[in-house]
Amino acid sequence: MSAKINKAAMFRRAHEIARWRVMSVGKAVKPYRAWFAEALRSEYRKARNAQLRDEQNLGLPLRSCRADFALSPRPVSYMRASGYVARAFAG
C-alpha cells in the first residue's frame, strides 16, 4: 500500500518557501507566482521520492536510508509578521 502525499502540508511549505524568497530576493527577479510554482515542483518531487522510498523499503527496518530520518520541526518565527526586526535595524 502506498502512502498518501499530504497535499496541504506540501502547499504550506511551498507557500513559506515562495514567500521567503520574495522577501529575500525581491519581486524584481521573479514574481511570487513563479517562486511558488518552483517551490511546489520541488516539494512534490521530494514527496514523490519519499513515497517511492517507502514502497521500496517495505519489509526493511525503518530509517534504512538517511533521507528517511524524521525531519526536525521547523523553527517558528514569532516576529514574522511584525516589523520589529526591520525597525531594530533601521535605528
Short mmCIF file of N, CA and C in Angstrom, two decimals:
data_model
loop_
_atom_site.label_atom_id
_atom_site.label_comp_id
_atom_site.label_asym_id
_atom_site.label_seq_id
_atom_site.Cartn_x
_atom_site.Cartn_y
_atom_site.Cartn_z
N MET A 1 0.84 -1.17 0.00
CA MET A 1 0.00 0.00 0.00
C MET A 1 0.89 1.24 0.00
N SER A 2 0.61 2.14 -0.89
CA SER A 2 1.44 3.35 -0.96
C SER A 2 0.91 4.42 -0.01
N ALA A 3 1.83 5.18 0.52
CA ALA A 3 1.46 6.25 1.44
C ALA A 3 0.89 7.43 0.65
N LYS A 4 -0.08 8.10 1.26
CA LYS A 4 -0.69 9.25 0.61
C LYS A 4 0.21 10.47 0.79
N ILE A 5 0.24 11.30 -0.22
CA ILE A 5 1.01 12.54 -0.14
C ILE A 5 0.12 13.59 0.53
N ASN A 6 0.64 14.23 1.56
CA ASN A 6 -0.10 15.25 2.29
C ASN A 6 -0.02 16.56 1.49
N LYS A 7 -1.06 16.83 0.72
CA LYS A 7 -1.05 17.99 -0.17
C LYS A 7 -1.12 19.30 0.59
N ALA A 8 -1.86 19.32 1.69
CA ALA A 8 -1.98 20.56 2.46
C ALA A 8 -0.63 20.98 3.02
N ALA A 9 0.11 20.03 3.57
CA ALA A 9 1.44 20.35 4.11
C ALA A 9 2.39 20.75 2.99
N MET A 10 2.25 20.10 1.84
CA MET A 10 3.12 20.42 0.70
C MET A 10 2.86 21.85 0.22
N PHE A 11 1.59 22.25 0.11
CA PHE A 11 1.26 23.61 -0.32
C PHE A 11 1.73 24.63 0.72
N ARG A 12 1.58 24.29 2.01
CA ARG A 12 2.01 25.20 3.07
C ARG A 12 3.52 25.44 3.00
N ARG A 13 4.29 24.36 2.83
CA ARG A 13 5.75 24.52 2.73
C ARG A 13 6.14 25.30 1.48
N ALA A 14 5.45 25.03 0.36
CA ALA A 14 5.75 25.76 -0.87
C ALA A 14 5.44 27.25 -0.70
N HIS A 15 4.35 27.57 -0.01
CA HIS A 15 3.99 28.97 0.23
C HIS A 15 5.05 29.65 1.10
N GLU A 16 5.51 28.94 2.16
CA GLU A 16 6.54 29.52 3.03
C GLU A 16 7.83 29.78 2.27
N ILE A 17 8.23 28.84 1.44
CA ILE A 17 9.46 28.99 0.65
C ILE A 17 9.33 30.15 -0.32
N ALA A 18 8.20 30.20 -1.05
CA ALA A 18 8.00 31.26 -2.03
C ALA A 18 7.95 32.63 -1.35
N ARG A 19 7.26 32.69 -0.23
CA ARG A 19 7.16 33.97 0.49
C ARG A 19 8.54 34.43 0.97
N TRP A 20 9.33 33.49 1.48
CA TRP A 20 10.67 33.82 1.95
C TRP A 20 11.55 34.31 0.80
N ARG A 21 11.45 33.65 -0.34
CA ARG A 21 12.28 34.06 -1.48
C ARG A 21 11.88 35.41 -2.03
N VAL A 22 10.59 35.71 -2.03
CA VAL A 22 10.15 37.03 -2.49
C VAL A 22 10.66 38.11 -1.53
N MET A 23 10.62 37.81 -0.21
CA MET A 23 11.09 38.80 0.77
C MET A 23 12.60 38.97 0.71
N SER A 24 13.34 37.89 0.46
CA SER A 24 14.80 37.98 0.49
C SER A 24 15.39 38.44 -0.83
N VAL A 25 14.83 37.97 -1.95
CA VAL A 25 15.39 38.32 -3.26
C VAL A 25 14.67 39.51 -3.87
N GLY A 26 13.37 39.53 -3.72
CA GLY A 26 12.59 40.64 -4.25
C GLY A 26 11.75 40.21 -5.43
N LYS A 27 10.72 40.99 -5.70
CA LYS A 27 9.82 40.67 -6.81
C LYS A 27 10.41 41.02 -8.16
N ALA A 28 11.48 41.81 -8.16
CA ALA A 28 12.08 42.21 -9.43
C ALA A 28 12.69 41.01 -10.15
N VAL A 29 13.17 40.02 -9.40
CA VAL A 29 13.77 38.84 -10.01
C VAL A 29 12.69 37.94 -10.58
N LYS A 30 11.73 37.55 -9.74
CA LYS A 30 10.60 36.71 -10.15
C LYS A 30 9.40 37.10 -9.31
N PRO A 31 8.21 37.04 -9.87
CA PRO A 31 7.03 37.30 -9.05
C PRO A 31 6.75 36.12 -8.12
N TYR A 32 5.88 36.35 -7.14
CA TYR A 32 5.55 35.30 -6.15
C TYR A 32 5.06 34.03 -6.83
N ARG A 33 4.24 34.18 -7.85
CA ARG A 33 3.65 33.01 -8.51
C ARG A 33 4.72 32.10 -9.11
N ALA A 34 5.76 32.68 -9.68
CA ALA A 34 6.85 31.87 -10.26
C ALA A 34 7.63 31.16 -9.16
N TRP A 35 7.91 31.87 -8.05
CA TRP A 35 8.60 31.23 -6.92
C TRP A 35 7.75 30.11 -6.35
N PHE A 36 6.43 30.35 -6.25
CA PHE A 36 5.54 29.32 -5.69
C PHE A 36 5.50 28.08 -6.58
N ALA A 37 5.42 28.29 -7.89
CA ALA A 37 5.40 27.14 -8.81
C ALA A 37 6.68 26.34 -8.70
N GLU A 38 7.80 27.03 -8.62
CA GLU A 38 9.09 26.35 -8.49
C GLU A 38 9.19 25.58 -7.16
N ALA A 39 8.74 26.21 -6.08
CA ALA A 39 8.78 25.55 -4.77
C ALA A 39 7.83 24.37 -4.72
N LEU A 40 6.67 24.50 -5.35
CA LEU A 40 5.70 23.41 -5.36
C LEU A 40 6.23 22.21 -6.15
N ARG A 41 6.89 22.48 -7.26
CA ARG A 41 7.52 21.39 -8.03
C ARG A 41 8.55 20.67 -7.18
N SER A 42 9.35 21.44 -6.48
CA SER A 42 10.39 20.86 -5.63
C SER A 42 9.78 20.03 -4.50
N GLU A 43 8.75 20.56 -3.84
CA GLU A 43 8.11 19.84 -2.74
C GLU A 43 7.44 18.57 -3.25
N TYR A 44 6.81 18.63 -4.43
CA TYR A 44 6.17 17.43 -4.98
C TYR A 44 7.23 16.38 -5.31
N ARG A 45 8.34 16.82 -5.87
CA ARG A 45 9.43 15.88 -6.19
C ARG A 45 9.95 15.20 -4.92
N LYS A 46 10.13 16.00 -3.85
CA LYS A 46 10.59 15.42 -2.58
C LYS A 46 9.57 14.43 -2.02
N ALA A 47 8.28 14.78 -2.06
CA ALA A 47 7.24 13.89 -1.53
C ALA A 47 7.15 12.62 -2.36
N ARG A 48 7.26 12.75 -3.66
CA ARG A 48 7.19 11.57 -4.54
C ARG A 48 8.39 10.65 -4.29
N ASN A 49 9.58 11.22 -4.15
CA ASN A 49 10.76 10.40 -3.86
C ASN A 49 10.63 9.70 -2.51
N ALA A 50 10.09 10.38 -1.52
CA ALA A 50 9.88 9.76 -0.21
C ALA A 50 8.87 8.62 -0.31
N GLN A 51 7.83 8.83 -1.11
CA GLN A 51 6.82 7.79 -1.31
C GLN A 51 7.44 6.56 -1.99
N LEU A 52 8.26 6.79 -3.01
CA LEU A 52 8.92 5.67 -3.69
C LEU A 52 9.87 4.94 -2.75
N ARG A 53 10.59 5.70 -1.91
CA ARG A 53 11.48 5.05 -0.94
C ARG A 53 10.70 4.19 0.04
N ASP A 54 9.54 4.70 0.49
CA ASP A 54 8.71 3.92 1.41
C ASP A 54 8.25 2.62 0.76
N GLU A 55 7.88 2.69 -0.53
CA GLU A 55 7.44 1.49 -1.23
C GLU A 55 8.58 0.50 -1.41
N GLN A 56 9.79 1.01 -1.64
CA GLN A 56 10.94 0.12 -1.83
C GLN A 56 11.41 -0.47 -0.50
N ASN A 57 11.15 0.22 0.60
CA ASN A 57 11.65 -0.22 1.90
C ASN A 57 10.68 -1.13 2.64
N LEU A 58 9.63 -1.61 1.97
CA LEU A 58 8.68 -2.49 2.65
C LEU A 58 9.42 -3.73 3.14
N GLY A 59 9.26 -4.03 4.40
CA GLY A 59 9.91 -5.19 4.98
C GLY A 59 11.28 -4.89 5.55
N LEU A 60 11.85 -3.76 5.21
CA LEU A 60 13.15 -3.38 5.76
C LEU A 60 12.95 -2.62 7.06
N PRO A 61 13.96 -2.57 7.91
CA PRO A 61 13.81 -1.79 9.13
C PRO A 61 13.59 -0.31 8.80
N LEU A 62 12.87 0.36 9.67
CA LEU A 62 12.62 1.79 9.45
C LEU A 62 13.93 2.56 9.43
N ARG A 63 13.94 3.63 8.71
CA ARG A 63 15.10 4.50 8.58
C ARG A 63 16.30 3.76 8.00
N SER A 64 16.05 2.99 6.95
CA SER A 64 17.15 2.29 6.31
C SER A 64 17.98 3.25 5.45
N CYS A 65 17.44 4.42 5.19
CA CYS A 65 18.12 5.41 4.35
C CYS A 65 18.21 6.71 5.15
N ARG A 66 19.28 7.47 4.94
CA ARG A 66 19.45 8.74 5.66
C ARG A 66 18.30 9.70 5.37
N ALA A 67 17.76 9.64 4.14
CA ALA A 67 16.68 10.55 3.77
C ALA A 67 15.38 10.21 4.49
N ASP A 68 15.27 9.01 5.08
CA ASP A 68 14.05 8.61 5.76
C ASP A 68 13.98 9.06 7.21
N PHE A 69 15.04 9.66 7.73
CA PHE A 69 15.02 10.13 9.10
C PHE A 69 13.96 11.22 9.24
N ALA A 70 13.33 11.28 10.39
CA ALA A 70 12.30 12.28 10.62
C ALA A 70 12.92 13.67 10.58
N LEU A 71 12.21 14.58 9.94
CA LEU A 71 12.68 15.95 9.86
C LEU A 71 12.49 16.63 11.21
N SER A 72 13.43 17.47 11.58
CA SER A 72 13.26 18.23 12.80
C SER A 72 12.20 19.31 12.55
N PRO A 73 11.43 19.65 13.55
CA PRO A 73 10.39 20.65 13.33
C PRO A 73 10.99 22.00 12.94
N ARG A 74 10.28 22.70 12.07
CA ARG A 74 10.76 24.00 11.61
C ARG A 74 10.64 25.01 12.74
N PRO A 75 11.63 25.88 12.88
CA PRO A 75 11.53 26.90 13.92
C PRO A 75 10.42 27.90 13.58
N VAL A 76 9.70 28.31 14.58
CA VAL A 76 8.61 29.26 14.39
C VAL A 76 9.13 30.65 14.70
N SER A 77 8.92 31.56 13.77
CA SER A 77 9.33 32.94 13.99
C SER A 77 8.12 33.72 14.49
N TYR A 78 8.18 34.18 15.71
CA TYR A 78 7.06 34.92 16.27
C TYR A 78 7.07 36.39 15.83
N MET A 79 8.15 36.82 15.19
CA MET A 79 8.24 38.21 14.75
C MET A 79 8.03 38.32 13.24
N ARG A 80 7.56 37.25 12.60
CA ARG A 80 7.49 37.22 11.15
C ARG A 80 6.63 38.34 10.58
N ALA A 81 5.44 38.52 11.14
CA ALA A 81 4.52 39.49 10.56
C ALA A 81 4.77 40.91 11.06
N SER A 82 5.45 41.04 12.17
CA SER A 82 5.68 42.38 12.70
C SER A 82 6.92 42.98 12.06
N GLY A 83 7.02 44.25 12.08
CA GLY A 83 8.18 44.91 11.52
C GLY A 83 9.27 45.14 12.54
N TYR A 84 9.28 44.32 13.60
CA TYR A 84 10.21 44.53 14.71
C TYR A 84 11.66 44.47 14.26
N VAL A 85 12.01 43.48 13.46
CA VAL A 85 13.40 43.32 13.04
C VAL A 85 13.81 44.47 12.15
N ALA A 86 12.94 44.86 11.23
CA ALA A 86 13.26 45.97 10.33
C ALA A 86 13.44 47.26 11.11
N ARG A 87 12.57 47.49 12.10
CA ARG A 87 12.69 48.70 12.90
C ARG A 87 13.96 48.67 13.75
N ALA A 88 14.34 47.49 14.21
CA ALA A 88 15.54 47.38 15.04
C ALA A 88 16.79 47.73 14.24
N PHE A 89 16.84 47.28 12.98
CA PHE A 89 18.00 47.58 12.15
C PHE A 89 17.97 49.01 11.61
N ALA A 90 16.77 49.58 11.48
CA ALA A 90 16.66 50.93 10.94
C ALA A 90 17.19 51.97 11.92
N GLY A 91 17.19 51.63 13.19
CA GLY A 91 17.76 52.56 14.17
C GLY A 91 16.79 53.26 14.95
#
